[in-house]
């Protein structure tokens, strides 16, 4: 069952989440289930979850910066980012740690004010410096054992939304989001 209340999280995770001002996401295996669909002509397709997209939109509206950081290059990622209003899109990244540190520096943030969600070995360098390192439930075991927190959902199946909800709750903005949708 997904987490539903901020108090469902351990105190150290709540504290780390409350400090986050920049949320970074790997794409393949994190925002997607990790499978690549390649057609005969070389065209590629990716599967994104709408819950993750809304979560990232809500974070942006709450003033938390969003960045996509991926080793692959794909016009599909650019299209999804445009759809969500995400302007910090870094593709073809060989060193995700350096990318995260550069993003933090450009926003005048400390690495402890960032979160990074990733699922495989290439994400470990960024995960090692993020203030809140998160992996989806189906991340590689070597990654899962080296993060601060693991979601209950798999990549591309709502894992990113879990992180977004945690960040909204920890920043004190979840009730305002709920009120907007419930009219309360």
mmCIF file of N, CA and C in Angstrom, residues 56-120:
data_model
loop_
_atom_site.group_PDB
_atom_site.id
_atom_site.type_symbol
_atom_site.label_atom_id
_atom_site.label_comp_id
_atom_site.label_asym_id
_atom_site.label_seq_id
_atom_site.Cartn_x
_atom_site.Cartn_y
_atom_site.Cartn_z
ATOM 1 N N UNK A 56 4.880 15.848 -10.919
ATOM 2 C CA UNK A 56 5.938 16.791 -11.280
ATOM 3 C C UNK A 56 5.367 18.180 -11.559
ATOM 4 N N UNK A 57 4.199 18.257 -12.170
ATOM 5 C CA UNK A 57 3.553 19.565 -12.374
ATOM 6 C C UNK A 57 3.247 20.219 -11.032
ATOM 7 N N UNK A 58 2.750 19.443 -10.090
ATOM 8 C CA UNK A 58 2.423 19.983 -8.774
ATOM 9 C C UNK A 58 3.673 20.480 -8.054
ATOM 10 N N UNK A 59 4.777 19.747 -8.204
ATOM 11 C CA UNK A 59 6.034 20.203 -7.590
ATOM 12 C C UNK A 59 6.458 21.546 -8.179
ATOM 13 N N UNK A 60 6.405 21.655 -9.501
ATOM 14 C CA UNK A 60 6.770 22.918 -10.152
ATOM 15 C C UNK A 60 5.910 24.059 -9.639
ATOM 16 N N UNK A 61 4.598 23.814 -9.549
ATOM 17 C CA UNK A 61 3.676 24.845 -9.063
ATOM 18 C C UNK A 61 3.976 25.227 -7.619
ATOM 19 N N UNK A 62 4.515 24.285 -6.864
ATOM 20 C CA UNK A 62 4.850 24.542 -5.458
ATOM 21 C C UNK A 62 6.218 25.206 -5.305
ATOM 22 N N UNK A 63 6.903 25.449 -6.422
ATOM 23 C CA UNK A 63 8.188 26.136 -6.353
ATOM 24 C C UNK A 63 9.390 25.226 -6.232
ATOM 25 N N UNK A 64 9.201 23.934 -6.370
ATOM 26 C CA UNK A 64 10.324 22.998 -6.350
ATOM 27 C C UNK A 64 10.759 22.780 -7.795
ATOM 28 N N UNK A 65 12.024 23.028 -8.063
ATOM 29 C CA UNK A 65 12.569 22.878 -9.412
ATOM 30 C C UNK A 65 12.612 21.401 -9.793
ATOM 31 N N UNK A 66 12.425 21.134 -11.086
ATOM 32 C CA UNK A 66 12.446 19.770 -11.609
ATOM 33 C C UNK A 66 13.513 19.683 -12.686
ATOM 34 N N UNK A 67 14.236 18.569 -12.713
ATOM 35 C CA UNK A 67 15.188 18.312 -13.788
ATOM 36 C C UNK A 67 15.117 16.845 -14.185
ATOM 37 N N UNK A 68 15.227 16.608 -15.481
ATOM 38 C CA UNK A 68 15.356 15.255 -16.005
ATOM 39 C C UNK A 68 16.814 15.077 -16.384
ATOM 40 N N UNK A 69 17.418 13.982 -15.916
ATOM 41 C CA UNK A 69 18.837 13.720 -16.155
ATOM 42 C C UNK A 69 18.958 12.283 -16.644
ATOM 43 N N UNK A 70 19.301 12.117 -17.926
ATOM 44 C CA UNK A 70 19.309 10.787 -18.510
ATOM 45 C C UNK A 70 20.534 10.574 -19.394
ATOM 46 N N UNK A 71 21.007 9.353 -19.429
ATOM 47 C CA UNK A 71 22.171 9.010 -20.244
ATOM 48 C C UNK A 71 21.806 8.881 -21.722
ATOM 49 N N UNK A 72 20.583 8.508 -22.000
ATOM 50 C CA UNK A 72 20.138 8.335 -23.383
ATOM 51 C C UNK A 72 19.684 9.670 -23.960
ATOM 52 N N UNK A 73 19.582 9.714 -25.272
ATOM 53 C CA UNK A 73 19.023 10.877 -25.972
ATOM 54 C C UNK A 73 17.774 10.418 -26.696
ATOM 55 N N UNK A 74 16.707 11.193 -26.546
ATOM 56 C CA UNK A 74 15.458 10.822 -27.190
ATOM 57 C C UNK A 74 14.562 12.040 -27.355
ATOM 58 N N UNK A 75 14.037 12.250 -28.549
ATOM 59 C CA UNK A 75 13.086 13.347 -28.734
ATOM 60 C C UNK A 75 11.804 13.125 -27.925
ATOM 61 N N UNK A 76 11.544 11.895 -27.560
ATOM 62 C CA UNK A 76 10.365 11.584 -26.741
ATOM 63 C C UNK A 76 10.491 12.251 -25.374
ATOM 64 N N UNK A 77 11.690 12.260 -24.833
ATOM 65 C CA UNK A 77 11.921 12.888 -23.523
ATOM 66 C C UNK A 77 11.698 14.396 -23.631
ATOM 67 N N UNK A 78 12.187 14.994 -24.703
ATOM 68 C CA UNK A 78 11.947 16.428 -24.910
ATOM 69 C C UNK A 78 10.452 16.717 -24.999
ATOM 70 N N UNK A 79 9.720 15.879 -25.725
ATOM 71 C CA UNK A 79 8.277 16.086 -25.881
ATOM 72 C C UNK A 79 7.565 15.965 -24.533
ATOM 73 N N UNK A 80 7.916 14.962 -23.744
ATOM 74 C CA UNK A 80 7.282 14.785 -22.431
ATOM 75 C C UNK A 80 7.617 15.966 -21.518
ATOM 76 N N UNK A 81 8.853 16.412 -21.540
ATOM 77 C CA UNK A 81 9.252 17.550 -20.704
ATOM 78 C C UNK A 81 8.473 18.804 -21.094
ATOM 79 N N UNK A 82 8.346 19.070 -22.400
ATOM 80 C CA UNK A 82 7.567 20.231 -22.849
ATOM 81 C C UNK A 82 6.133 20.135 -22.358
ATOM 82 N N UNK A 83 5.555 18.953 -22.465
ATOM 83 C CA UNK A 83 4.175 18.740 -22.035
ATOM 84 C C UNK A 83 4.000 19.069 -20.553
ATOM 85 N N UNK A 84 5.022 18.781 -19.754
ATOM 86 C CA UNK A 84 4.952 19.000 -18.308
ATOM 87 C C UNK A 84 5.508 20.356 -17.886
ATOM 88 N N UNK A 85 6.049 21.115 -18.830
ATOM 89 C CA UNK A 85 6.624 22.418 -18.500
ATOM 90 C C UNK A 85 7.982 22.325 -17.833
ATOM 91 N N UNK A 86 8.682 21.237 -18.052
ATOM 92 C CA UNK A 86 10.014 21.052 -17.463
ATOM 93 C C UNK A 86 11.045 21.597 -18.434
ATOM 94 N N UNK A 87 11.826 22.559 -17.978
ATOM 95 C CA UNK A 87 12.815 23.192 -18.856
ATOM 96 C C UNK A 87 14.229 22.667 -18.626
ATOM 97 N N UNK A 88 14.473 22.054 -17.511
ATOM 98 C CA UNK A 88 15.809 21.510 -17.216
ATOM 99 C C UNK A 88 15.836 20.043 -17.660
ATOM 100 N N UNK A 89 16.242 19.840 -18.895
ATOM 101 C CA UNK A 89 16.280 18.500 -19.482
ATOM 102 C C UNK A 89 17.711 18.246 -19.942
ATOM 103 N N UNK A 90 18.349 17.269 -19.329
ATOM 104 C CA UNK A 90 19.746 16.956 -19.627
ATOM 105 C C UNK A 90 19.816 15.525 -20.158
ATOM 106 N N UNK A 91 20.069 15.406 -21.453
ATOM 107 C CA UNK A 91 20.140 14.107 -22.106
ATOM 108 C C UNK A 91 21.566 13.831 -22.560
ATOM 109 N N UNK A 92 21.885 12.552 -22.705
ATOM 110 C CA UNK A 92 23.230 12.168 -23.112
ATOM 111 C C UNK A 92 24.250 12.436 -22.024
ATOM 112 N N UNK A 93 23.810 12.392 -20.777
ATOM 113 C CA UNK A 93 24.676 12.721 -19.640
ATOM 114 C C UNK A 93 25.548 11.516 -19.276
ATOM 115 N N UNK A 94 26.846 11.713 -19.338
ATOM 116 C CA UNK A 94 27.782 10.658 -18.974
ATOM 117 C C UNK A 94 28.088 10.630 -17.488
ATOM 118 N N UNK A 95 28.027 11.777 -16.833
ATOM 119 C CA UNK A 95 28.340 11.874 -15.410
ATOM 120 C C UNK A 95 27.174 12.585 -14.712
ATOM 121 N N UNK A 96 26.263 11.804 -14.179
ATOM 122 C CA UNK A 96 25.066 12.362 -13.555
ATOM 123 C C UNK A 96 25.386 13.100 -12.261
ATOM 124 N N UNK A 97 26.445 12.699 -11.594
ATOM 125 C CA UNK A 97 26.874 13.408 -10.378
ATOM 126 C C UNK A 97 27.249 14.845 -10.726
ATOM 127 N N UNK A 98 28.096 15.015 -11.737
ATOM 128 C CA UNK A 98 28.516 16.354 -12.141
ATOM 129 C C UNK A 98 27.331 17.172 -12.634
ATOM 130 N N UNK A 99 26.402 16.527 -13.322
ATOM 131 C CA UNK A 99 25.206 17.229 -13.790
ATOM 132 C C UNK A 99 24.388 17.733 -12.603
ATOM 133 N N UNK A 100 24.188 16.885 -11.602
ATOM 134 C CA UNK A 100 23.433 17.282 -10.416
ATOM 135 C C UNK A 100 24.134 18.423 -9.692
ATOM 136 N N UNK A 101 25.448 18.314 -9.520
ATOM 137 C CA UNK A 101 26.196 19.374 -8.835
ATOM 138 C C UNK A 101 26.125 20.683 -9.615
ATOM 139 N N UNK A 102 26.170 20.610 -10.931
ATOM 140 C CA UNK A 102 26.064 21.803 -11.768
ATOM 141 C C UNK A 102 24.669 22.427 -11.660
ATOM 142 N N UNK A 103 23.642 21.598 -11.649
ATOM 143 C CA UNK A 103 22.281 22.103 -11.468
ATOM 144 C C UNK A 103 22.154 22.823 -10.129
ATOM 145 N N UNK A 104 22.681 22.211 -9.080
ATOM 146 C CA UNK A 104 22.620 22.830 -7.749
ATOM 147 C C UNK A 104 23.351 24.164 -7.751
ATOM 148 N N UNK A 105 24.539 24.187 -8.319
ATOM 149 C CA UNK A 105 25.320 25.432 -8.349
ATOM 150 C C UNK A 105 24.572 26.518 -9.122
ATOM 151 N N UNK A 106 23.971 26.152 -10.238
ATOM 152 C CA UNK A 106 23.236 27.122 -11.049
ATOM 153 C C UNK A 106 22.012 27.690 -10.353
ATOM 154 N N UNK A 107 21.482 26.944 -9.403
ATOM 155 C CA UNK A 107 20.315 27.395 -8.640
ATOM 156 C C UNK A 107 20.689 27.919 -7.254
ATOM 157 N N UNK A 108 21.995 28.026 -7.000
ATOM 158 C CA UNK A 108 22.518 28.460 -5.689
ATOM 159 C C UNK A 108 21.999 27.568 -4.564
ATOM 160 N N UNK A 109 22.019 26.263 -4.817
ATOM 161 C CA UNK A 109 21.590 25.272 -3.824
ATOM 162 C C UNK A 109 22.767 24.399 -3.423
ATOM 163 N N UNK A 110 22.679 23.847 -2.235
ATOM 164 C CA UNK A 110 23.625 22.833 -1.795
ATOM 165 C C UNK A 110 23.097 21.473 -2.260
ATOM 166 N N UNK A 111 23.963 20.483 -2.496
ATOM 167 C CA UNK A 111 23.482 19.162 -2.895
ATOM 168 C C UNK A 111 22.461 18.569 -1.915
ATOM 169 N N UNK A 112 22.576 18.937 -0.643
ATOM 170 C CA UNK A 112 21.624 18.464 0.357
ATOM 171 C C UNK A 112 20.214 18.982 0.133
ATOM 172 N N UNK A 113 20.058 19.972 -0.729
ATOM 173 C CA UNK A 113 18.743 20.516 -1.054
ATOM 174 C C UNK A 113 18.170 19.898 -2.332
ATOM 175 N N UNK A 114 18.764 18.791 -2.752
ATOM 176 C CA UNK A 114 18.305 18.106 -3.960
ATOM 177 C C UNK A 114 17.872 16.682 -3.646
ATOM 178 N N UNK A 115 16.999 16.185 -4.501
ATOM 179 C CA UNK A 115 16.692 14.755 -4.482
ATOM 180 C C UNK A 115 17.049 14.222 -5.860
ATOM 181 N N UNK A 116 17.372 12.952 -5.907
ATOM 182 C CA UNK A 116 17.624 12.288 -7.179
ATOM 183 C C UNK A 116 16.962 10.931 -7.113
ATOM 184 N N UNK A 117 16.208 10.594 -8.164
ATOM 185 C CA UNK A 117 15.579 9.279 -8.250
ATOM 186 C C UNK A 117 16.178 8.552 -9.437
ATOM 187 N N UNK A 118 16.737 7.387 -9.183
ATOM 188 C CA UNK A 118 17.335 6.581 -10.237
ATOM 189 C C UNK A 118 17.223 5.103 -9.931
ATOM 190 N N UNK A 119 17.466 4.297 -10.954
ATOM 191 C CA UNK A 119 17.207 2.864 -10.825
ATOM 192 C C UNK A 119 18.378 1.948 -11.133
ATOM 193 N N UNK A 120 19.473 2.470 -11.691
ATOM 194 C CA UNK A 120 20.539 1.551 -12.102
ATOM 195 C C UNK A 120 21.909 2.154 -11.820
#
